[in-house]
Coordinates of N, CA and C in Angstrom, one line a residue:
M1 N 165.7 93.5 96.6 CA 166.5 94.1 97.8 C 166.4 93.2 98.9
T2 N 167.5 93.0 99.7 CA 167.6 92.3 100.9 C 167.7 93.1 102.1
D3 N 167.2 92.5 103.2 CA 167.4 93.3 104.5 C 168.9 93.2 104.9
H4 N 169.1 93.8 106.1 CA 170.5 93.7 106.5 C 170.9 92.4 107.1
G5 N 170.0 91.4 107.3 CA 170.3 90.1 107.6 C 170.5 89.2 106.4
G6 N 170.4 89.8 105.2 CA 170.5 89.0 104.0 C 169.2 88.3 103.5
V7 N 168.2 88.5 104.1 CA 166.9 87.8 103.7 C 166.1 88.8 103.0
T8 N 165.5 88.4 101.9 CA 164.6 89.3 101.1 C 163.2 89.2 101.8
P9 N 162.6 90.3 102.2 CA 161.3 90.3 102.7 C 160.2 90.0 101.6
E10 N 159.2 89.2 102.0 CA 158.1 88.9 101.1 C 157.2 90.2 101.0
P11 N 157.0 90.8 99.8 CA 156.1 92.0 99.7 C 154.7 91.5 100.1
V12 N 154.0 92.4 100.8 CA 152.6 92.1 101.2 C 151.9 93.3 101.1
T13 N 150.6 93.2 100.4 CA 149.7 94.3 100.3 C 148.6 94.0 101.3
L14 N 148.3 94.9 102.1 CA 147.2 94.7 103.2 C 146.1 95.8 102.8
H15 N 145.0 95.6 103.4 CA 143.9 96.6 103.3 C 143.4 96.8 104.7
A16 N 143.3 98.1 105.1 CA 142.8 98.4 106.4 C 141.3 98.3 106.4
A17 N 140.6 98.3 107.5 CA 139.2 98.1 107.6 C 138.4 99.1 106.8
D18 N 139.0 100.4 106.7 CA 138.3 101.4 106.0 C 138.7 101.4 104.5
G19 N 139.5 100.4 104.0 CA 139.8 100.3 102.6 C 141.1 100.8 102.2
V20 N 141.9 101.5 103.1 CA 143.2 102.1 102.6 C 144.2 101.0 102.5
R21 N 144.9 101.1 101.3 CA 145.9 100.1 101.0 C 147.1 100.3 101.7
I22 N 147.7 99.2 102.3 CA 148.8 99.3 103.2 C 149.9 98.5 102.7
D23 N 151.2 99.0 102.4 CA 152.3 98.4 101.9 C 153.1 97.8 103.1
A24 N 153.4 96.5 103.0 CA 154.2 95.9 104.1 C 155.2 94.9 103.5
G25 N 156.1 94.4 104.5 CA 157.1 93.3 104.1 C 157.1 92.3 105.2
H26 N 157.2 91.1 104.9 CA 157.2 89.9 105.9 C 158.5 89.2 105.8
L27 N 159.2 89.1 106.9 CA 160.3 88.2 107.1 C 159.8 87.1 107.9
G28 N 159.8 85.8 107.2 CA 159.2 84.6 107.9 C 160.1 84.2 109.0
G29 N 159.4 83.8 110.1 CA 160.2 83.2 111.3 C 159.7 81.7 111.4
D30 N 160.6 80.9 112.0 CA 160.4 79.5 112.3 C 159.5 79.3 113.5
G31 N 159.4 80.2 114.5 CA 158.7 80.0 115.6 C 157.3 80.6 115.6
D32 N 156.6 80.7 116.7 CA 155.3 81.2 116.9 C 155.1 82.6 117.2
L33 N 156.3 83.4 117.2 CA 156.2 84.8 117.6 C 156.5 85.7 116.3
C34 N 155.6 86.7 116.1 CA 155.9 87.7 115.2 C 155.8 89.1 115.6
F35 N 156.7 89.9 115.1 CA 156.7 91.3 115.5 C 156.0 92.1 114.4
V36 N 155.1 93.0 114.7 CA 154.6 94.0 113.9 C 155.3 95.3 114.1
L37 N 156.0 95.8 113.1 CA 156.8 96.9 113.3 C 156.3 98.2 112.6
A38 N 156.1 99.3 113.4 CA 155.4 100.5 113.0 C 156.4 101.6 113.1
H39 N 156.6 102.4 112.1 CA 157.6 103.4 112.0 C 157.1 104.7 112.6
G40 N 158.1 105.7 112.7 CA 157.7 107.0 113.1 C 157.3 107.9 111.9
F41 N 157.0 109.1 112.2 CA 156.4 110.1 111.3 C 157.3 110.4 110.2
T42 N 156.9 110.3 108.9 CA 157.8 110.6 107.7 C 158.7 109.5 107.3
C43 N 158.7 108.3 108.1 CA 159.5 107.3 107.8 C 158.8 106.2 107.0
S44 N 159.5 105.0 106.7 CA 159.0 103.9 106.0 C 159.7 102.7 106.3
W45 N 159.0 101.5 106.3 CA 159.7 100.3 106.6 C 160.8 100.0 105.7
R46 N 160.9 100.6 104.5 CA 161.8 100.3 103.5 C 163.1 101.0 103.7
Q47 N 163.1 102.0 104.7 CA 164.3 102.8 104.9 C 165.3 102.0 105.7
P48 N 166.6 102.3 105.5 CA 167.6 101.5 106.2 C 167.5 101.3 107.7
A49 N 167.1 102.4 108.4 CA 167.0 102.2 109.8 C 166.0 101.2 110.3
L50 N 164.8 101.2 109.5 CA 163.8 100.2 109.9 C 164.2 98.9 109.4
R51 N 164.9 98.8 108.4 CA 165.4 97.4 107.9 C 166.4 96.8 108.8
R52 N 167.3 97.7 109.4 CA 168.2 97.2 110.4 C 167.5 96.7 111.5
I53 N 166.5 97.4 112.1 CA 165.7 96.9 113.2 C 164.9 95.7 112.9
G54 N 164.4 95.6 111.7 CA 163.7 94.4 111.4 C 164.6 93.2 111.3
A55 N 165.9 93.4 110.9 CA 166.8 92.3 110.8 C 167.2 91.8 112.2
V56 N 167.3 92.7 113.1 CA 167.5 92.3 114.5 C 166.4 91.5 115.1
L57 N 165.2 92.1 115.0 CA 164.0 91.4 115.6 C 163.8 90.1 115.0
H58 N 164.3 89.9 113.6 CA 164.0 88.6 112.9 C 164.8 87.5 113.7
R59 N 165.8 87.8 114.4 CA 166.5 86.7 115.2 C 165.6 86.1 116.3
Y60 N 164.5 86.8 116.6 CA 163.6 86.4 117.7 C 162.3 85.9 117.2
G61 N 161.9 86.2 115.9 CA 160.6 85.7 115.4 C 160.5 86.3 114.0
G62 N 159.3 86.1 113.5 CA 158.9 86.7 112.2 C 158.7 88.2 112.4
V63 N 158.7 88.9 111.2 CA 158.6 90.4 111.3 C 157.5 90.7 110.2
V64 N 156.5 91.5 110.5 CA 155.7 92.2 109.5 C 155.8 93.6 109.7
A65 N 156.5 94.3 108.8 CA 156.8 95.7 108.8 C 155.9 96.5 107.8
L66 N 155.4 97.6 108.3 CA 154.3 98.2 107.4 C 154.6 99.7 107.2
D67 N 154.1 100.2 106.2 CA 154.1 101.7 106.1 C 152.7 102.2 106.5
L68 N 152.6 103.0 107.5 CA 151.4 103.6 108.0 C 150.8 104.4 106.8
R69 N 149.5 104.6 106.8 CA 148.8 105.3 105.7 C 149.5 106.6 105.5
G70 N 149.5 107.1 104.2 CA 150.1 108.4 103.8 C 151.6 108.3 103.8
H71 N 152.2 107.2 104.1 CA 153.7 107.1 104.2 C 154.2 106.1 103.0
G72 N 155.4 106.3 102.6 CA 156.0 105.4 101.7 C 155.0 105.0 100.5
R73 N 154.9 103.7 100.4 CA 154.1 103.1 99.2 C 152.6 102.9 99.6
S74 N 152.3 103.1 100.9 CA 150.8 102.9 101.3 C 150.0 104.0 100.7
G75 N 148.7 103.8 100.6 CA 147.7 104.7 100.1 C 147.2 105.6 101.2
G76 N 146.3 106.4 100.9 CA 145.6 107.3 101.9 C 146.4 108.4 102.4
H77 N 146.0 109.1 103.4 CA 146.7 110.2 104.1 C 146.9 110.0 105.5
S78 N 148.0 110.4 106.0 CA 148.3 110.3 107.5 C 147.3 111.1 108.2
T79 N 146.7 110.4 109.3 CA 146.0 111.1 110.4 C 146.7 111.3 111.7
V80 N 148.0 111.1 111.6 CA 148.9 111.3 112.6 C 148.5 110.6 114.0
G81 N 148.2 109.4 113.9 CA 148.0 108.7 115.1 C 146.6 108.2 115.3
D82 N 145.6 108.7 114.5 CA 144.2 108.3 114.7 C 143.8 107.0 114.0
L83 N 143.6 107.1 112.7 CA 143.1 105.9 111.9 C 144.3 104.9 111.7
E84 N 145.4 105.3 112.0 CA 146.6 104.4 111.8 C 146.4 103.1 112.7
V85 N 145.6 103.1 113.7 CA 145.3 101.8 114.4 C 144.8 100.8 113.5
L86 N 144.0 101.1 112.4 CA 143.5 100.2 111.5 C 144.5 99.6 110.6
D87 N 145.5 100.4 110.4 CA 146.8 99.8 109.6 C 147.5 98.7 110.4
V88 N 147.7 99.1 111.7 CA 148.3 98.1 112.5 C 147.4 96.8 112.7
Q89 N 146.1 97.0 112.8 CA 145.2 95.8 112.9 C 145.3 95.0 111.7
A90 N 145.5 95.6 110.5 CA 145.5 94.8 109.3 C 146.8 94.0 109.3
A91 N 148.0 94.5 109.9 CA 149.2 93.9 110.0 C 149.2 92.7 110.9
V92 N 148.5 93.0 112.1 CA 148.3 91.9 113.1 C 147.6 90.8 112.5
A93 N 146.4 91.1 111.7 CA 145.7 90.0 111.2 C 146.4 89.2 110.2
A94 N 147.4 89.9 109.3 CA 148.2 89.2 108.4 C 149.1 88.2 109.1
A95 N 149.7 88.7 110.3 CA 150.6 87.8 111.0 C 149.8 86.6 111.6
R96 N 148.6 86.8 112.0 CA 147.8 85.7 112.5 C 147.5 84.7 111.3
S97 N 147.1 85.3 110.2 CA 146.8 84.4 109.1 C 147.9 83.6 108.6
R98 N 149.2 83.9 108.9 CA 150.4 83.2 108.6 C 150.8 82.2 109.6
G99 N 149.9 82.1 110.6 CA 150.1 81.0 111.6 C 150.8 81.4 112.9
Y100 N 151.2 82.7 113.0 CA 151.9 83.0 114.3 C 150.9 83.1 115.5
R101 N 151.2 82.5 116.6 CA 150.3 82.4 117.7 C 150.5 83.6 118.6
R102 N 151.7 84.2 118.6 CA 152.0 85.3 119.5 C 152.4 86.5 118.6
V103 N 151.8 87.6 118.8 CA 152.2 88.8 118.0 C 152.5 89.9 119.0
A104 N 153.7 90.6 118.7 CA 154.1 91.7 119.5 C 154.2 92.8 118.6
V105 N 153.5 94.0 118.8 CA 153.6 95.2 118.1 C 154.7 96.1 118.8
A106 N 155.6 96.6 117.9 CA 156.8 97.4 118.3 C 156.6 98.7 117.5
G107 N 156.5 99.8 118.1 CA 156.3 101.1 117.4 C 157.3 102.1 117.9
F108 N 157.7 103.0 116.9 CA 158.6 104.0 117.2 C 158.0 105.4 117.0
S109 N 158.1 106.2 118.1 CA 157.6 107.6 118.0 C 156.1 107.6 117.6
L110 N 155.7 108.2 116.5 CA 154.4 108.0 116.0 C 153.8 106.6 116.1
G111 N 154.7 105.7 115.6 CA 154.3 104.3 115.5 C 154.1 103.8 117.0
G112 N 154.9 104.2 118.0 CA 154.7 103.8 119.3 C 153.4 104.3 119.9
A113 N 152.9 105.5 119.6 CA 151.7 106.0 120.0 C 150.5 105.1 119.4
V114 N 150.8 104.8 118.1 CA 149.7 104.0 117.4 C 149.7 102.6 118.0
A115 N 150.9 102.0 118.3 CA 150.9 100.7 118.9 C 150.1 100.7 120.3
I116 N 150.3 101.7 121.1 CA 149.5 101.7 122.4 C 148.1 101.8 122.2
R117 N 147.7 102.8 121.2 CA 146.2 103.0 120.9 C 145.6 101.8 120.3
H118 N 146.4 101.1 119.4 CA 145.8 99.9 118.9 C 145.5 98.8 119.8
A119 N 146.5 98.5 120.7 CA 146.4 97.5 121.6 C 145.2 97.8 122.7
A120 N 145.1 99.0 123.0 CA 144.1 99.4 124.0 C 142.7 99.4 123.3
L121 N 142.6 99.7 122.0 CA 141.2 99.8 121.4 C 140.8 98.6 120.7
H122 N 141.8 97.8 120.2 CA 141.5 96.6 119.4 C 142.0 95.4 119.9
G123 N 142.9 95.4 120.8 CA 143.4 94.2 121.5 C 144.0 93.3 120.4
D124 N 144.0 91.9 120.7 CA 144.4 90.9 119.8 C 146.1 90.9 119.6
V125 N 146.7 91.5 120.7 CA 148.2 91.4 120.7 C 148.6 90.7 121.9
D126 N 149.8 90.2 121.9 CA 150.4 89.5 123.0 C 151.5 90.3 123.8
A127 N 152.0 91.4 123.2 CA 152.9 92.2 123.8 C 153.0 93.5 123.1
V128 N 153.3 94.6 123.7 CA 153.4 95.9 123.1 C 154.6 96.6 123.6
V129 N 155.4 97.1 122.5 CA 156.6 97.9 122.8 C 156.4 99.3 122.2
S130 N 156.6 100.3 123.0 CA 156.5 101.7 122.6 C 157.8 102.4 122.8
V131 N 158.5 102.9 121.7 CA 159.7 103.5 121.8 C 159.6 104.9 121.4
S132 N 160.1 105.8 122.3 CA 160.1 107.3 122.0 C 158.8 107.9 121.6
A133 N 157.7 107.4 122.2 CA 156.4 107.8 121.8 C 155.9 109.0 122.7
P134 N 155.1 109.8 122.1 CA 154.4 110.8 122.9 C 153.3 110.3 123.7
A135 N 153.2 110.8 124.9 CA 152.0 110.4 125.8 C 150.8 111.1 125.5
R136 N 151.0 112.4 125.1 CA 149.8 113.2 124.9 C 150.0 114.0 123.6
W137 N 148.9 114.5 123.0 CA 148.9 115.2 121.9 C 149.2 116.7 122.0
Y138 N 149.5 117.4 121.0 CA 149.7 118.8 120.9 C 150.9 119.2 121.6
Y139 N 151.8 118.4 121.9 CA 153.1 118.8 122.6 C 153.9 119.7 121.8
R140 N 154.3 120.9 122.3 CA 155.1 121.8 121.5 C 156.2 122.5 122.3
D141 N 156.7 121.8 123.4 CA 157.7 122.4 124.3 C 159.2 122.2 123.8
T142 N 159.3 121.6 122.6 CA 160.7 121.4 122.0 C 160.6 122.0 120.7
V143 N 161.9 122.4 120.2 CA 161.9 123.0 118.9 C 161.5 122.0 117.8
P144 N 162.0 120.8 117.8 CA 161.6 119.8 116.8 C 160.1 119.6 116.8
M145 N 159.4 119.6 117.9 CA 157.9 119.4 117.8 C 157.2 120.6 117.4
R146 N 157.7 121.8 117.6 CA 157.1 123.0 117.0 C 157.2 122.9 115.4
R147 N 158.3 122.3 115.0 CA 158.4 122.2 113.5 C 157.5 121.1 113.0
V148 N 157.3 120.1 113.7 CA 156.3 119.1 113.3 C 155.0 119.6 113.2
H149 N 154.5 120.4 114.2 CA 153.2 120.9 114.2 C 153.0 121.9 113.0
W150 N 154.1 122.6 112.6 CA 154.0 123.5 111.5 C 153.8 122.6 110.3
V151 N 154.5 121.5 110.2 CA 154.3 120.7 109.0 C 152.9 120.2 108.9
I152 N 152.3 119.8 110.0 CA 151.0 119.1 110.0 C 149.9 120.1 109.8
E153 N 150.0 121.3 110.4 CA 148.9 122.3 110.5 C 148.8 123.2 109.4
R154 N 149.9 123.4 108.6 CA 150.0 124.5 107.6 C 150.0 123.9 106.2
P155 N 149.3 124.4 105.3 CA 149.3 123.9 103.9 C 150.6 123.8 103.3
L156 N 151.4 124.9 103.6 CA 152.8 125.0 103.0 C 153.7 123.8 103.7
G157 N 153.4 123.6 105.0 CA 154.1 122.5 105.7 C 153.8 121.2 105.1
R158 N 152.5 120.9 104.8 CA 152.1 119.6 104.3 C 152.7 119.5 102.9
L159 N 152.7 120.5 102.1 CA 153.3 120.4 100.8 C 154.8 120.1 100.9
A160 N 155.5 120.8 101.8 CA 156.9 120.6 102.0 C 157.3 119.2 102.3
V161 N 156.5 118.6 103.2 CA 156.9 117.2 103.7 C 156.5 116.2 102.6
R162 N 155.5 116.5 101.8 CA 155.1 115.7 100.8 C 156.2 115.6 99.6
L163 N 156.7 116.8 99.3 CA 157.8 116.9 98.3 C 159.1 116.3 98.9
A164 N 159.4 116.6 100.1 CA 160.8 116.2 100.7 C 160.8 114.7 101.1
R165 N 159.7 114.3 101.7 CA 159.6 112.9 102.2 C 158.6 112.0 101.7
G166 N 157.8 112.5 100.8 CA 156.7 111.6 100.2 C 155.6 111.3 101.2
T167 N 155.5 112.1 102.3 CA 154.4 111.8 103.2 C 153.3 112.7 103.0
R168 N 152.1 112.1 102.8 CA 150.8 112.8 102.5 C 150.0 112.9 103.9
I169 N 149.8 114.2 104.2 CA 149.0 114.4 105.5 C 147.6 114.8 105.2
A170 N 146.6 114.3 105.9 CA 145.3 114.7 105.8 C 145.1 116.2 106.1
A171 N 144.4 116.9 105.2 CA 144.4 118.3 105.4 C 143.3 118.7 106.5
K172 N 142.4 117.8 106.7 CA 141.4 118.0 107.8 C 141.9 117.6 109.0
G173 N 141.8 118.4 110.1 CA 142.3 118.0 111.4 C 141.4 116.9 112.1
W174 N 141.8 116.6 113.2 CA 140.9 115.6 114.0 C 139.6 116.1 114.4
D175 N 138.6 115.3 114.2 CA 137.2 115.7 114.6 C 136.3 114.4 114.7
P176 N 136.3 113.8 115.9 CA 136.7 114.3 117.2 C 138.2 114.1 117.4
V177 N 138.8 114.7 118.5 CA 140.1 114.5 118.8 C 140.2 113.0 119.4
P178 N 141.2 112.1 118.8 CA 141.2 110.7 119.3 C 141.8 110.7 120.8
E179 N 141.6 109.6 121.5 CA 142.1 109.5 122.8 C 143.7 109.5 122.7
A180 N 144.2 110.3 123.6 CA 145.7 110.2 123.7 C 146.3 108.9 124.2
P181 N 147.5 108.6 123.9 CA 148.0 107.3 124.4 C 147.9 107.1 125.9
H182 N 148.2 108.1 126.6 CA 148.1 107.9 128.1 C 146.7 107.8 128.6
E183 N 145.8 108.2 127.8 CA 144.3 108.0 128.3 C 143.8 106.6 128.0
V184 N 144.5 105.9 127.2 CA 144.0 104.5 127.0 C 145.0 103.4 127.4
A185 N 146.1 103.8 127.9 CA 147.2 102.9 128.2 C 146.8 101.7 129.2
A186 N 145.9 102.1 130.1 CA 145.4 101.1 131.1 C 144.7 100.0 130.5
R187 N 144.1 100.1 129.2 CA 143.3 99.1 128.6 C 144.2 98.1 128.0
I188 N 145.5 98.3 127.9 CA 146.4 97.3 127.2 C 146.4 96.0 128.1
A189 N 146.5 96.1 129.4 CA 146.6 94.9 130.2 C 145.4 94.0 129.8
P190 N 145.6 92.7 130.0 CA 146.7 91.9 130.4 C 147.9 91.7 129.6
A191 N 147.9 92.2 128.4 CA 149.0 92.2 127.5 C 150.2 93.0 128.2
P192 N 151.4 92.5 128.2 CA 152.5 93.3 128.8 C 152.9 94.4 127.9
L193 N 153.3 95.5 128.6 CA 153.8 96.7 127.8 C 155.1 97.1 128.3
L194 N 156.0 97.4 127.3 CA 157.3 97.9 127.6 C 157.4 99.3 127.0
V195 N 157.7 100.2 127.8 CA 157.9 101.7 127.4 C 159.3 101.9 127.4
V196 N 159.9 102.4 126.3 CA 161.4 102.7 126.1 C 161.4 104.2 125.8
H197 N 162.2 104.9 126.5 CA 162.4 106.3 126.2 C 163.9 106.7 126.5
G198 N 164.5 107.7 125.7 CA 165.9 108.0 125.9 C 165.9 109.4 126.7
D199 N 166.9 109.4 127.5 CA 167.1 110.8 128.2 C 167.7 111.8 127.4
A200 N 168.1 111.5 126.1 CA 168.6 112.5 125.2 C 167.6 112.8 124.0
D201 N 166.4 112.4 124.2 CA 165.3 112.6 123.2 C 165.1 114.1 123.0
A202 N 165.3 114.6 121.7 CA 165.1 116.0 121.5 C 163.7 116.4 121.1
F203 N 162.9 115.4 120.9 CA 161.5 115.6 120.6 C 160.6 115.6 121.9
F204 N 160.6 114.5 122.5 CA 159.8 114.3 123.7 C 160.7 114.0 125.0
P205 N 160.7 114.8 126.0 CA 161.4 114.4 127.2 C 161.0 113.2 127.8
T206 N 161.7 112.7 128.8 CA 161.4 111.4 129.5 C 160.1 111.4 130.2
E207 N 159.5 112.6 130.5 CA 158.3 112.7 131.2 C 157.1 112.0 130.4
H208 N 157.3 111.9 129.1 CA 156.3 111.2 128.2 C 156.4 109.7 128.5
G209 N 157.6 109.2 128.6 CA 157.6 107.8 128.9 C 157.1 107.4 130.2
R210 N 157.4 108.3 131.1 CA 157.0 108.0 132.6 C 155.5 108.2 132.6
Q211 N 154.9 109.1 131.9 CA 153.4 109.3 131.8 C 152.7 108.1 131.3
L212 N 153.3 107.5 130.2 CA 152.7 106.3 129.7 C 152.8 105.1 130.7
Y213 N 153.9 105.0 131.3 CA 154.1 103.8 132.2 C 153.2 104.0 133.4
D214 N 153.1 105.3 133.9 CA 152.2 105.5 135.1 C 150.7 105.3 134.7
A215 N 150.4 105.5 133.6 CA 149.0 105.4 133.1 C 148.6 103.8 132.9
A216 N 149.6 103.1 132.6 CA 149.3 101.6 132.3 C 149.1 100.8 133.5
R217 N 148.6 99.6 133.3 CA 148.4 98.7 134.4 C 149.5 97.5 134.2
D218 N 149.8 96.8 135.3 CA 150.7 95.7 135.1 C 150.0 94.6 134.3
P219 N 150.8 93.9 133.6 CA 152.4 93.9 133.5 C 152.9 95.0 132.7
K220 N 153.9 95.7 133.2 CA 154.4 96.8 132.4 C 156.0 97.0 132.9
E221 N 156.7 97.5 132.0 CA 158.1 97.9 132.3 C 158.4 99.3 131.7
L222 N 159.3 100.0 132.3 CA 159.9 101.2 131.8 C 161.3 101.2 131.7
W223 N 161.9 101.5 130.5 CA 163.3 101.6 130.4 C 163.7 103.0 130.0
I224 N 164.3 103.7 130.8 CA 164.8 105.1 130.5 C 166.3 104.8 130.2
E225 N 166.6 105.0 128.8 CA 167.9 104.7 128.3 C 168.9 105.9 128.3
P226 N 170.0 105.7 129.0 CA 170.9 106.9 129.0 C 171.6 107.1 127.6
G227 N 171.6 108.3 127.2 CA 172.3 108.7 126.0 C 171.5 108.4 124.7
F228 N 170.3 107.8 124.9 CA 169.4 107.3 123.7 C 168.7 108.6 123.3
G229 N 168.7 108.9 122.0 CA 167.9 110.0 121.4 C 166.6 109.6 121.0
H230 N 166.2 109.7 119.7 CA 164.8 109.5 119.4 C 164.7 108.4 118.3
A231 N 163.8 107.5 118.6 CA 163.1 106.6 117.7 C 164.2 105.8 116.9
E232 N 163.8 105.4 115.6 CA 164.5 104.6 114.8 C 166.0 104.9 114.6
V233 N 166.2 106.1 114.2 CA 167.6 106.4 113.9 C 168.6 106.3 115.0
A234 N 168.1 106.6 116.1 CA 169.1 106.5 117.3 C 169.1 105.1 118.0
A235 N 168.2 104.2 117.6 CA 168.2 102.9 118.2 C 169.4 102.0 117.8
T236 N 170.1 101.5 118.8 CA 171.3 100.7 118.5 C 170.9 99.3 118.4
P237 N 171.7 98.4 117.8 CA 171.4 97.0 117.7 C 171.3 96.4 119.1
D238 N 172.1 96.9 120.0 CA 172.0 96.4 121.5 C 170.6 96.6 122.1
L239 N 170.1 97.8 121.8 CA 168.7 98.1 122.4 C 167.7 97.2 121.7
I240 N 167.7 97.1 120.4 CA 166.8 96.3 119.7 C 167.0 94.8 120.1
H241 N 168.1 94.3 120.2 CA 168.3 92.9 120.8 C 167.6 92.7 122.1
R242 N 167.8 93.7 123.0 CA 167.1 93.7 124.3 C 165.5 93.7 124.2
I243 N 165.0 94.5 123.3 CA 163.5 94.6 122.9 C 163.1 93.2 122.5
G244 N 163.9 92.7 121.5 CA 163.5 91.3 121.0 C 163.4 90.3 122.0
A245 N 164.5 90.3 122.9 CA 164.5 89.3 124.0 C 163.3 89.5 125.0
W246 N 163.1 90.8 125.3 CA 162.0 91.1 126.2 C 160.7 90.5 125.7
A247 N 160.4 90.8 124.4 CA 159.1 90.3 123.8 C 159.0 88.9 123.8
A248 N 160.2 88.2 123.4 CA 160.2 86.8 123.3 C 159.8 86.1 124.6
S249 N 160.3 86.7 125.7 CA 160.0 86.3 127.1 C 158.7 86.7 127.6
A250 N 158.3 87.9 127.3 CA 157.0 88.5 127.9 C 155.7 88.0 127.2
A251 N 155.8 87.9 125.9 CA 154.6 87.7 125.1 C 153.9 86.3 125.4
T252 N 152.8 86.3 125.8 CA 152.1 85.0 126.0 C 150.8 85.1 125.2
V253 N 150.2 84.1 124.8 CA 149.1 84.1 124.0 C 147.9 84.6 124.8
M254 N 147.4 85.7 124.3 CA 146.4 86.5 125.0 C 145.0 86.1 124.6
R255 N 144.8 85.3 123.4 CA 143.5 85.0 122.8 C 142.9 84.0 123.7
P256 N 141.6 84.1 124.2 CA 140.9 83.2 125.0 C 140.7 81.8 124.3
D257 N 140.7 81.7 123.1 CA 140.5 80.5 122.4 C 141.7 79.7 122.1
A258 N 142.9 80.3 122.5 CA 144.2 79.7 122.2 C 144.6 78.6 123.2
T259 N 145.3 77.7 122.8 CA 145.8 76.6 123.7 C 147.3 76.7 123.9
L260 N 147.8 76.6 125.0 CA 149.2 76.7 125.3 C 149.9 75.3 125.1

């Protein structure tokens, strides 16, 4: 199977630090920049929307797209933003091992929250892009998010999403509750952060994007996109091109042992 740019991704099997097997795909780039692409809840890097996004980002660098735990062909169970930071770290390490000197993590919705938490808690990234991400946990003020919480918290909901989407959710809730994205966003600096949020997002209103931006330290940017809905499905090629160009310009080598 080829992506929408006509290039066949290299299948990659990764292992998170806690042993969970992570399914990924690599689109090789000629330069020193690689995007780690993290999807939203119940999605997969193999789905058309993610493949289209990866194809656009591939014009700016290499791409390592992964299935977060409990999703797609990855092992384990989703912890809905907690241990997924280990999955992203495995993908970042895979990009580094392939010789990329600059790594930008781009995440959508759940993946955006994971991208922020990973950069804050683990570092080793040169830029972070968070698209349509929640700033805080347990948000229930929209109908779609009340449905998401029913899926996560009820046995019947977890069974339904496993049968319908193949997403396996851990039955045990958080203990302890992980830091919310806005609580750790300040730790991302000095890596640059781009927060992208649509004013037509049915899941999380723009206050989430603004809260993430306000909590972060410079360098940071906030794009409130007119007419943009939620995450991967709503992202246009133009938006992804702008994200790719931003990362190519903003990402500088953050590692202290690197030479420019």
